[in-house]
Amino acid sequence: MGARGERQRHLRFGRLRFGRLRPGRLMLRLAPPLALIVLAVPLAFGVLGTVLPALGYLPALGGTRLTLAPFAELLAQPGIVRSSIQALLIGLATTAVSLVLVAGFVCAWYGTRAFAFIQHLVSPLLAVPHAAAAFGFAFMIAPSGYLARLVSPWATGWERPPDWLIVNDPAGLALIAGLVLKEVPFLLLVTLAALPQVPATRAQELSQSLGYGLLAGFMFTVWPALYRQIRLAVFAVIAYASANVDVAIILGPTTPETLPVRLVGWMNDPDLSMRFMACAGAVLQIGVTATAIAIWVAMERAMHILAERVCETGRRFRRDGAMRMLAGAAMTVQALLVFGGLAILALWSVSGLWQFPDALPANLSLRSWKQSLPVLAGPLATTIIVGVAATAISLAIALACLQRENETGRTGGNRALALVYLPLLVPQIGFLFGLQLLLVAADADANWAALIGAHVIFVLPYVFLSLSAPWRAYDRRYEAIAAALGATTGRIFWRVRLPMLTRAVLAASAVGFAVSVGQYLPTLLVGAGRFPTITTEAVALGSGGNRRVIGVYAFLQMMLPFIGFVLAGLVPALLFRNRRAIRGV
Amino acid sequence: MTPAAPSTTSDAAGLRLADVRITLDGRPLVAADHAIAPGEVLTVMGPSGSGKSTLLAFIGGFLDPAFTAHGRIWCAGRDITDEPPQARHAGLLFQDPLLFPHMSVGGNLVFALPQHVRPVARRKERAAEALADVGLAGFFDRDPDTLSGGQKARVALARVLVSEPAFMLLDEPFSKLDAGLRAQIRRLVFDRARAMRLPVLLVTHDQADADAACGVTIHVAPPEGCEGSGA
């Protein structure tokens, strides 16, 4: 009913139309093609630039003939099959575990007070960069980590850390867990954003009055529609997890490393001829990710049939108390693990002597900070400059696209959405290798413009996705009133719509900045190692490094997005401190 | 009561809908062929979904391209059918007051004032006067969100009136007010419109609105309905 009323209101009050073509108009008209250029062109050229060297064609390095030799060389590498299968399984396992956690939680707790509470607990985790979360997790679960210290020596008898390989385990379990910690907040937020588009509350009431348990009722009646809405995001998780580099360096297996990590190693090898094999490997990576998505689609079918069978039996699953507790507990524990890890990171950065099995450091010291700060300043500045620039550009493009859509009434539908998701669906390695080679060939690598442009590819989708919902939900009657009062379209945009959406715009900016801060691979490859950021420096330290120094870098890495979100909340509160309806907090 | 004599010349004062018909996918929605003299009210009645608000959107210049409209709209002798909304000077009132939440109460009015009112000090003065006119003297710096429902409705009215509209388009503007307040605001709106000699088009499904308007009423059939007369 609500959706229908919404649609009717929008139908009655259509878009404002314009007579002459002014410069501002022209800019808006160019915005969608510009977005296409910014997203799709680097992607297409990047993939092409990867595939050609994989087939032996790279004139700059003397490759002028098409040959399959790079692939032959690739397949001759020890453990390459194992690395590939591992990347595939890690992608699928991460996605399956994350989705089960999110689906279980949403289905079991939707509409309760606990739902709102846990939702607020988990949401901030989206802003935590992957590397910082991974380091925090490693500091928690390592044999000498915080959890072991908490129970030692009184329960375990350990006076020194046990010789167990928990982090960097050969099966990649730590890596999967570390990825899950970050993908759960992502999937949860995407699901929350999709919830208003399905009649969840009424379906829940209906299924309950038909006698179904909370969890099963929601799972049968609401989840299928919800899943259809978040499917692209799920695919993005598969692509990300199967091709991840930074978390795999910190938590992943080492002998052999997962496929993406090995590929980056070859790509950065001083022996330039390794580039051919690295590109062949990147093509293999695209194949691995595509296979993972194909297997996932088959699993979707199987789950669908299974769910239908179970549903047909009419079983009510009334006694779901234990399952619901489990779903809620899993969600809470994963959030607490991340928060705990971040706290431990911060503590390590200011710790003096901290011996095993002490639960707290013997003394505190700012020495690590003092030593790191002079080295930190450069990377910190680079991180902020690139983050702010990429966010500003992405915001301008997203705003122009949305305003153009507002005026023409064409949303671009699913195709536009797929385009926005495209950089998130193709494994980063698959096109960044080629992009780097092209930039080197054009002598355009390792400069600010290329680096910022590479970040925009990944920042723009997130800015667009987080801005589009509030932008489209805006009550267009405000614009009708302003126009009837004689305001020009420019004036309506700057004086009415934009100020009213300040909070949404700033929130989208904070998301964009957080995404930029967390970028590892684009910074490493397009910056050609000459633009170190907090993130590349932190990952380079690895999990085996000095915990105090890691603590400093990871703490900073986590603080940057946090500051962004705080500003995004504070600015409208100050700007509109006398305007209750849009002030926010 | 007879409508203002349907003028054969197009330069009559007031708002004239000349053989206006709006269709959606070839299906007729609403039709009107009426002249509204200055200070008079034409009431369009019909159930929700009947397209009466579509008529209003067409006159205001906001018709969605999904609809097809025929006929002309004349305002004070000028054909405004193809004018952009900015040039039509329609005074819009919706069932929600829709005060701009980021501006002060006075800021809402200043935003609405035509540009020829100058300088800024004079604009603020005019806004303050208009607020006093609707019984809200001293409300200039208030946050719109802190006002009561009746106060918001008054501000919305004052905002429309200071914009020097050529005519008023009312889209069920009283339907969300409670009963006592409704009669009061309704009287206020009609009194002011009459005093300023504005033609008014009122869209409603409340018979009391139509009665209070003391004007011609046309009925719009429900969407799939076979009964009811289309104007």
Short mmCIF file of C-alpha atoms in Angstrom, two decimals, chain A residues 47-463:
data_model
loop_
_atom_site.label_atom_id
_atom_site.label_comp_id
_atom_site.label_asym_id
_atom_site.label_seq_id
_atom_site.Cartn_x
_atom_site.Cartn_y
_atom_site.Cartn_z
CA VAL A 47 41.12 -6.79 -18.58
CA LEU A 48 42.41 -6.42 -22.12
CA GLY A 49 45.78 -5.29 -20.79
CA THR A 50 45.85 -8.41 -18.66
CA VAL A 51 44.73 -10.89 -21.30
CA LEU A 52 47.16 -9.78 -24.02
CA PRO A 53 50.36 -10.23 -21.95
CA ALA A 54 48.90 -13.52 -20.70
CA LEU A 55 48.98 -14.56 -24.37
CA GLY A 56 52.54 -13.33 -24.71
CA TYR A 57 51.78 -9.94 -26.28
CA LEU A 58 53.50 -7.06 -24.51
CA PRO A 59 55.78 -5.12 -26.90
CA ALA A 60 57.38 -3.08 -24.11
CA LEU A 61 58.89 -6.29 -22.76
CA GLY A 62 59.64 -7.79 -26.14
CA GLY A 63 56.50 -9.89 -26.44
CA THR A 64 55.18 -9.47 -29.95
CA ARG A 65 53.86 -12.94 -30.76
CA LEU A 66 50.72 -14.58 -29.44
CA THR A 67 51.67 -17.72 -27.54
CA LEU A 68 50.37 -19.89 -24.72
CA ALA A 69 53.83 -20.09 -23.17
CA PRO A 70 52.91 -17.91 -20.12
CA PHE A 71 50.12 -20.35 -19.25
CA ALA A 72 52.46 -23.33 -19.65
CA GLU A 73 54.92 -21.61 -17.34
CA LEU A 74 52.13 -20.83 -14.89
CA LEU A 75 50.91 -24.41 -14.74
CA ALA A 76 54.47 -25.61 -14.13
CA GLN A 77 54.64 -23.60 -10.88
CA PRO A 78 54.66 -25.83 -7.81
CA GLY A 79 51.33 -25.98 -5.99
CA ILE A 80 49.49 -23.81 -8.50
CA VAL A 81 46.46 -26.12 -8.57
CA ARG A 82 46.36 -26.20 -4.79
CA SER A 83 46.56 -22.38 -4.62
CA SER A 84 43.75 -22.03 -7.15
CA ILE A 85 41.42 -24.51 -5.48
CA GLN A 86 42.15 -22.88 -2.17
CA ALA A 87 41.20 -19.43 -3.51
CA LEU A 88 37.98 -20.93 -4.89
CA LEU A 89 37.06 -22.64 -1.63
CA ILE A 90 37.96 -19.62 0.49
CA GLY A 91 35.69 -17.47 -1.68
CA LEU A 92 32.77 -19.89 -1.37
CA ALA A 93 33.26 -20.66 2.33
CA THR A 94 33.59 -17.00 3.31
CA THR A 95 30.42 -16.11 1.43
CA ALA A 96 28.43 -19.08 2.72
CA VAL A 97 29.38 -18.49 6.35
CA SER A 98 28.77 -14.72 6.11
CA LEU A 99 25.40 -15.17 4.43
CA VAL A 100 24.25 -17.83 6.90
CA LEU A 101 25.20 -15.53 9.79
CA VAL A 102 23.36 -12.55 8.28
CA ALA A 103 20.30 -14.54 7.12
CA GLY A 104 20.03 -16.36 10.43
CA PHE A 105 20.23 -13.13 12.36
CA VAL A 106 17.81 -11.15 10.21
CA CYS A 107 15.26 -13.98 10.02
CA ALA A 108 15.42 -14.79 13.72
CA TRP A 109 15.45 -11.29 15.13
CA TYR A 110 13.78 -8.92 12.68
CA GLY A 111 11.39 -6.52 14.39
CA THR A 112 12.74 -7.05 17.91
CA ARG A 113 14.56 -4.62 20.13
CA ALA A 114 17.62 -6.87 20.10
CA PHE A 115 17.66 -6.52 16.30
CA ALA A 116 18.03 -2.76 16.52
CA PHE A 117 20.69 -3.12 19.20
CA ILE A 118 22.86 -5.64 17.35
CA GLN A 119 22.33 -3.74 14.11
CA HIS A 120 23.87 -0.67 15.74
CA LEU A 121 26.67 -2.80 17.14
CA VAL A 122 27.61 -4.28 13.76
CA SER A 123 27.07 -1.30 11.44
CA PRO A 124 30.21 0.66 12.43
CA LEU A 125 32.31 -2.38 11.51
CA LEU A 126 31.73 -1.58 7.85
CA ALA A 127 34.07 1.39 8.25
CA VAL A 128 36.94 -0.64 9.70
CA PRO A 129 39.53 -1.33 6.99
CA HIS A 130 40.08 -5.00 6.21
CA ALA A 131 43.73 -4.92 7.22
CA ALA A 132 43.06 -3.37 10.62
CA ALA A 133 40.31 -5.91 11.33
CA ALA A 134 42.60 -8.74 10.22
CA PHE A 135 45.46 -7.57 12.45
CA GLY A 136 43.12 -7.19 15.41
CA PHE A 137 41.79 -10.69 14.78
CA ALA A 138 45.30 -12.11 14.54
CA PHE A 139 46.23 -10.44 17.84
CA MET A 140 43.19 -12.09 19.41
CA ILE A 141 43.53 -15.67 18.20
CA ALA A 142 47.28 -16.18 17.81
CA PRO A 143 48.86 -18.71 20.22
CA SER A 144 50.44 -15.71 21.98
CA GLY A 145 47.30 -13.64 21.40
CA TYR A 146 44.90 -12.10 23.82
CA LEU A 147 42.44 -14.99 24.10
CA ALA A 148 45.27 -17.38 25.03
CA ARG A 149 46.57 -14.85 27.58
CA LEU A 150 43.14 -14.55 29.17
CA VAL A 151 43.07 -18.25 30.03
CA SER A 152 46.76 -18.69 30.78
CA PRO A 153 48.38 -19.93 32.80
CA TRP A 154 45.57 -20.66 35.28
CA ALA A 155 43.46 -22.78 32.93
CA THR A 156 45.95 -24.00 30.36
CA GLY A 157 49.14 -24.13 32.32
CA TRP A 158 50.95 -22.38 29.45
CA GLU A 159 53.92 -20.36 30.56
CA ARG A 160 54.91 -19.78 26.97
CA PRO A 161 52.73 -19.70 23.84
CA PRO A 162 51.94 -23.17 22.45
CA ASP A 163 53.58 -24.02 19.17
CA TRP A 164 50.36 -24.04 17.19
CA LEU A 165 49.84 -22.63 13.73
CA ILE A 166 46.54 -20.81 14.23
CA VAL A 167 47.20 -17.69 12.17
CA ASN A 168 48.46 -18.54 8.63
CA ASP A 169 47.13 -22.11 9.01
CA PRO A 170 47.56 -24.19 5.84
CA ALA A 171 43.81 -24.78 5.45
CA GLY A 172 43.13 -21.02 5.43
CA LEU A 173 40.61 -21.19 8.27
CA ALA A 174 42.00 -18.05 9.93
CA LEU A 175 41.77 -16.27 6.58
CA ILE A 176 38.15 -17.32 6.12
CA ALA A 177 37.27 -16.19 9.63
CA GLY A 178 39.05 -12.86 9.12
CA LEU A 179 37.19 -12.24 5.86
CA VAL A 180 33.86 -13.23 7.42
CA LEU A 181 34.36 -10.61 10.14
CA LYS A 182 34.36 -7.90 7.46
CA GLU A 183 31.84 -9.35 4.99
CA VAL A 184 29.12 -9.84 7.60
CA PRO A 185 28.73 -6.09 8.27
CA PHE A 186 28.68 -5.46 4.51
CA LEU A 187 25.98 -8.05 3.80
CA LEU A 188 23.99 -6.99 6.84
CA LEU A 189 23.90 -3.34 5.76
CA VAL A 190 22.93 -4.26 2.21
CA THR A 191 20.15 -6.44 3.62
CA LEU A 192 18.95 -3.67 5.92
CA ALA A 193 18.83 -1.31 2.95
CA ALA A 194 16.71 -3.83 1.00
CA LEU A 195 14.30 -4.54 3.88
CA PRO A 196 11.99 -1.54 3.30
CA GLN A 197 11.36 -2.78 -0.23
CA VAL A 198 9.73 -6.00 0.94
CA PRO A 199 6.58 -6.20 3.10
CA ALA A 200 8.52 -7.81 5.93
CA THR A 201 6.40 -6.90 8.93
CA ARG A 202 3.10 -8.00 7.46
CA ALA A 203 4.56 -11.24 6.12
CA GLN A 204 6.03 -11.90 9.55
CA GLU A 205 2.69 -11.33 11.27
CA LEU A 206 0.93 -13.48 8.71
CA SER A 207 3.34 -16.41 8.95
CA GLN A 208 3.26 -16.27 12.74
CA SER A 209 -0.52 -16.31 12.86
CA LEU A 210 -0.37 -19.32 10.57
CA GLY A 211 1.61 -20.98 13.31
CA TYR A 212 5.17 -20.75 11.99
CA GLY A 213 8.09 -20.11 14.26
CA LEU A 214 9.71 -16.69 13.93
CA LEU A 215 12.81 -17.92 12.14
CA ALA A 216 11.15 -20.34 9.75
CA GLY A 217 8.25 -17.99 9.02
CA PHE A 218 10.58 -15.18 7.99
CA MET A 219 12.83 -17.57 6.11
CA PHE A 220 9.93 -18.93 4.06
CA THR A 221 8.01 -15.72 3.43
CA VAL A 222 10.45 -12.80 3.36
CA TRP A 223 13.98 -14.07 2.81
CA PRO A 224 13.56 -15.17 -0.85
CA ALA A 225 12.45 -11.69 -1.91
CA LEU A 226 15.15 -10.14 0.23
CA TYR A 227 17.84 -12.38 -1.22
CA ARG A 228 16.87 -11.40 -4.75
CA GLN A 229 17.58 -7.78 -3.78
CA ILE A 230 21.03 -8.46 -2.32
CA ARG A 231 22.21 -11.05 -4.85
CA LEU A 232 24.71 -8.76 -6.59
CA ALA A 233 26.24 -7.87 -3.25
CA VAL A 234 26.62 -11.59 -2.48
CA PHE A 235 28.43 -12.08 -5.79
CA ALA A 236 30.65 -9.14 -4.88
CA VAL A 237 31.56 -10.93 -1.65
CA ILE A 238 32.51 -14.07 -3.61
CA ALA A 239 34.67 -12.01 -5.96
CA TYR A 240 36.30 -10.16 -3.12
CA ALA A 241 36.99 -13.16 -0.90
CA SER A 242 38.30 -15.40 -3.68
CA ALA A 243 40.75 -12.76 -4.92
CA ASN A 244 41.68 -10.96 -1.72
CA VAL A 245 45.31 -10.05 -1.20
CA ASP A 246 45.72 -7.90 1.92
CA VAL A 247 43.85 -10.07 4.41
CA ALA A 248 45.48 -13.17 2.86
CA ILE A 249 48.94 -11.70 3.45
CA ILE A 250 48.09 -11.15 7.12
CA LEU A 251 46.06 -14.27 7.94
CA GLY A 252 46.36 -16.62 4.97
CA PRO A 253 48.39 -19.81 4.43
CA THR A 254 52.05 -19.38 3.49
CA THR A 255 53.25 -22.58 1.84
CA PRO A 256 51.98 -22.11 -0.72
CA GLU A 257 50.27 -18.74 -0.44
CA THR A 258 46.84 -18.34 -1.96
CA LEU A 259 46.73 -17.64 -5.68
CA PRO A 260 46.17 -13.85 -5.49
CA VAL A 261 49.08 -13.33 -3.11
CA ARG A 262 51.43 -15.34 -5.34
CA LEU A 263 50.27 -13.33 -8.37
CA VAL A 264 51.09 -10.01 -6.74
CA GLY A 265 54.50 -11.39 -5.84
CA TRP A 266 55.18 -12.29 -9.47
CA MET A 267 53.82 -8.98 -10.71
CA ASN A 268 56.24 -7.09 -8.46
CA ASP A 269 59.17 -9.40 -9.18
CA PRO A 270 62.32 -7.54 -10.27
CA ASP A 271 62.53 -10.03 -13.14
CA LEU A 272 60.27 -8.25 -15.65
CA SER A 273 59.68 -11.39 -17.71
CA MET A 274 57.63 -12.71 -14.80
CA ARG A 275 54.92 -10.20 -15.86
CA PHE A 276 53.74 -12.56 -18.59
CA MET A 277 53.16 -15.39 -16.15
CA ALA A 278 51.60 -13.00 -13.62
CA CYS A 279 49.08 -11.90 -16.24
CA ALA A 280 48.33 -15.51 -17.17
CA GLY A 281 47.75 -16.05 -13.47
CA ALA A 282 45.39 -13.07 -13.34
CA VAL A 283 43.37 -14.63 -16.16
CA LEU A 284 43.36 -17.86 -14.13
CA GLN A 285 42.13 -15.79 -11.15
CA ILE A 286 39.23 -14.41 -13.22
CA GLY A 287 38.43 -18.02 -14.11
CA VAL A 288 38.61 -19.09 -10.47
CA THR A 289 36.27 -16.30 -9.38
CA ALA A 290 33.89 -16.99 -12.26
CA THR A 291 33.86 -20.68 -11.35
CA ALA A 292 33.16 -19.81 -7.73
CA ILE A 293 30.19 -17.67 -8.79
CA ALA A 294 28.93 -20.44 -11.09
CA ILE A 295 29.15 -23.00 -8.29
CA TRP A 296 27.33 -20.54 -6.04
CA VAL A 297 24.50 -20.16 -8.56
CA ALA A 298 24.18 -23.96 -8.67
CA MET A 299 24.09 -24.00 -4.87
CA GLU A 300 21.35 -21.35 -4.95
CA ARG A 301 19.24 -23.68 -7.11
CA ALA A 302 19.85 -26.60 -4.77
CA MET A 303 18.98 -24.53 -1.69
CA HIS A 304 15.85 -23.25 -3.40
CA ILE A 305 14.62 -26.77 -4.15
CA LEU A 306 15.53 -27.94 -0.67
CA ALA A 307 13.72 -25.02 0.97
CA GLU A 308 10.64 -25.70 -1.15
CA ARG A 309 10.62 -29.36 -0.13
CA VAL A 310 10.85 -28.44 3.54
CA CYS A 311 8.22 -25.74 3.13
CA GLU A 312 5.82 -28.15 1.43
CA THR A 313 5.82 -30.43 4.45
CA GLY A 314 4.10 -27.65 6.37
CA ARG A 315 6.36 -28.09 9.37
CA ARG A 316 6.04 -25.03 11.61
CA PHE A 317 9.44 -25.08 13.40
CA ARG A 318 7.84 -23.53 16.46
CA ARG A 319 10.58 -24.55 18.86
CA ASP A 320 13.32 -22.35 17.42
CA GLY A 321 14.46 -20.72 20.65
CA ALA A 322 17.88 -22.37 20.62
CA MET A 323 18.46 -21.59 16.97
CA ARG A 324 17.49 -17.96 17.49
CA MET A 325 19.82 -17.61 20.45
CA LEU A 326 22.60 -19.14 18.39
CA ALA A 327 21.99 -16.74 15.50
CA GLY A 328 21.99 -13.73 17.80
CA ALA A 329 25.04 -14.95 19.74
CA ALA A 330 27.05 -15.58 16.56
CA MET A 331 26.40 -12.06 15.38
CA THR A 332 27.29 -10.52 18.74
CA VAL A 333 30.44 -12.60 19.13
CA GLN A 334 31.73 -11.65 15.70
CA ALA A 335 31.18 -7.95 16.42
CA LEU A 336 32.86 -8.23 19.81
CA LEU A 337 35.81 -10.08 18.24
CA VAL A 338 36.43 -7.14 15.91
CA PHE A 339 35.97 -4.50 18.60
CA GLY A 340 38.14 -6.50 20.98
CA GLY A 341 40.81 -6.87 18.32
CA LEU A 342 40.83 -3.15 17.64
CA ALA A 343 41.15 -2.41 21.34
CA ILE A 344 44.08 -4.83 21.60
CA LEU A 345 45.73 -3.13 18.62
CA ALA A 346 45.42 0.22 20.33
CA LEU A 347 46.78 -1.24 23.55
CA TRP A 348 49.77 -2.83 21.81
CA SER A 349 50.65 0.48 20.20
CA VAL A 350 51.17 2.08 23.62
CA SER A 351 52.47 -0.94 25.50
CA GLY A 352 55.92 -1.18 26.99
CA LEU A 353 56.90 -4.59 28.29
CA TRP A 354 54.07 -7.11 27.69
CA GLN A 355 55.13 -10.67 28.26
CA PHE A 356 53.10 -13.81 27.74
CA PRO A 357 50.86 -14.82 29.58
CA ASP A 358 50.19 -11.39 31.14
CA ALA A 359 46.71 -10.15 30.31
CA LEU A 360 47.86 -6.54 30.45
CA PRO A 361 51.18 -4.88 29.62
CA ALA A 362 53.52 -4.29 32.53
CA ASN A 363 53.88 -0.63 31.61
CA LEU A 364 52.72 1.82 28.99
CA SER A 365 54.98 3.76 26.67
CA LEU A 366 54.65 6.14 23.76
CA ARG A 367 57.94 4.96 22.30
CA SER A 368 56.38 3.12 19.35
CA TRP A 369 54.40 6.20 18.42
CA LYS A 370 57.43 8.48 18.76
CA GLN A 371 59.52 6.19 16.61
CA SER A 372 56.86 5.70 13.97
CA LEU A 373 55.55 9.23 13.63
CA PRO A 374 58.34 10.69 11.48
CA VAL A 375 58.01 7.75 9.07
CA LEU A 376 54.23 7.89 9.24
CA ALA A 377 53.69 11.47 8.17
CA GLY A 378 54.21 10.87 4.44
CA PRO A 379 51.94 7.82 4.11
CA LEU A 380 49.34 9.50 6.31
CA ALA A 381 49.25 12.57 4.07
CA THR A 382 49.05 10.40 0.94
CA THR A 383 46.17 8.40 2.42
CA ILE A 384 44.20 11.53 3.27
CA ILE A 385 44.89 13.35 -0.02
CA VAL A 386 43.93 10.36 -2.16
CA GLY A 387 40.92 9.58 0.01
CA VAL A 388 39.55 13.12 -0.02
CA ALA A 389 40.17 13.61 -3.75
CA ALA A 390 38.68 10.25 -4.79
CA THR A 391 35.66 10.83 -2.55
CA ALA A 392 35.09 14.36 -3.87
CA ILE A 393 35.25 13.22 -7.50
CA SER A 394 33.00 10.23 -6.84
CA LEU A 395 30.52 12.41 -4.99
CA ALA A 396 30.35 14.95 -7.81
CA ILE A 397 29.76 12.22 -10.41
CA ALA A 398 27.19 10.41 -8.27
CA LEU A 399 25.30 13.64 -7.51
CA ALA A 400 25.27 14.65 -11.16
CA CYS A 401 24.04 11.20 -12.23
CA LEU A 402 21.31 11.19 -9.62
CA GLN A 403 20.23 14.73 -10.47
CA ARG A 404 20.14 13.82 -14.15
CA GLU A 405 18.05 10.79 -13.25
CA ASN A 406 15.78 13.01 -11.18
CA GLU A 407 15.16 15.25 -14.16
CA THR A 408 14.77 12.64 -16.87
CA GLY A 409 12.97 10.10 -14.71
CA ARG A 410 15.13 7.29 -16.06
CA THR A 411 16.92 5.32 -13.38
CA GLY A 412 18.80 3.17 -15.83
CA GLY A 413 17.30 0.18 -14.04
CA ASN A 414 19.18 -3.05 -13.51
CA ARG A 415 21.74 -2.44 -16.20
CA ALA A 416 22.97 0.70 -14.48
CA LEU A 417 23.07 -1.15 -11.18
CA ALA A 418 25.12 -3.94 -12.73
CA LEU A 419 27.50 -1.32 -14.11
CA VAL A 420 27.92 0.23 -10.68
CA TYR A 421 28.59 -3.22 -9.21
CA LEU A 422 30.94 -4.21 -12.03
CA PRO A 423 34.22 -3.09 -10.39
CA LEU A 424 33.14 -5.07 -7.32
CA LEU A 425 32.32 -8.22 -9.31
CA VAL A 426 35.56 -8.55 -11.29
CA PRO A 427 38.51 -9.65 -9.17
CA GLN A 428 40.73 -6.59 -8.65
CA ILE A 429 43.82 -8.47 -9.84
CA GLY A 430 42.06 -9.32 -13.11
CA PHE A 431 42.14 -5.75 -14.36
CA LEU A 432 44.60 -3.90 -12.13
CA PHE A 433 47.54 -5.84 -13.59
CA GLY A 434 46.57 -4.80 -17.10
CA LEU A 435 45.82 -1.26 -16.00
CA GLN A 436 49.25 -0.97 -14.46
CA LEU A 437 50.97 -2.29 -17.58
CA LEU A 438 49.00 0.14 -19.76
CA LEU A 439 49.86 3.05 -17.49
CA VAL A 440 53.53 2.08 -17.54
CA ALA A 441 53.42 1.83 -21.33
CA ALA A 442 51.86 5.31 -21.47
CA ASP A 443 54.41 6.51 -18.92
CA ALA A 444 51.47 7.57 -16.77
CA ASP A 445 51.87 5.32 -13.75
CA ALA A 446 52.89 6.38 -10.28
CA ASN A 447 51.36 9.83 -10.35
CA TRP A 448 48.60 11.38 -8.30
CA ALA A 449 46.02 11.46 -11.09
CA ALA A 450 46.37 7.76 -11.91
CA LEU A 451 46.29 6.79 -8.25
CA ILE A 452 43.23 8.89 -7.48
CA GLY A 453 41.53 7.63 -10.65
CA ALA A 454 42.18 4.03 -9.61
CA HIS A 455 40.64 4.73 -6.21
CA VAL A 456 37.57 6.35 -7.83
CA ILE A 457 36.85 3.02 -9.58
CA PHE A 458 36.22 1.45 -6.19
CA VAL A 459 34.94 4.48 -4.26
CA LEU A 460 32.30 5.59 -6.78
CA PRO A 461 30.20 2.40 -6.55
CA TYR A 462 29.95 2.66 -2.76
CA VAL A 463 29.20 6.40 -2.84
#
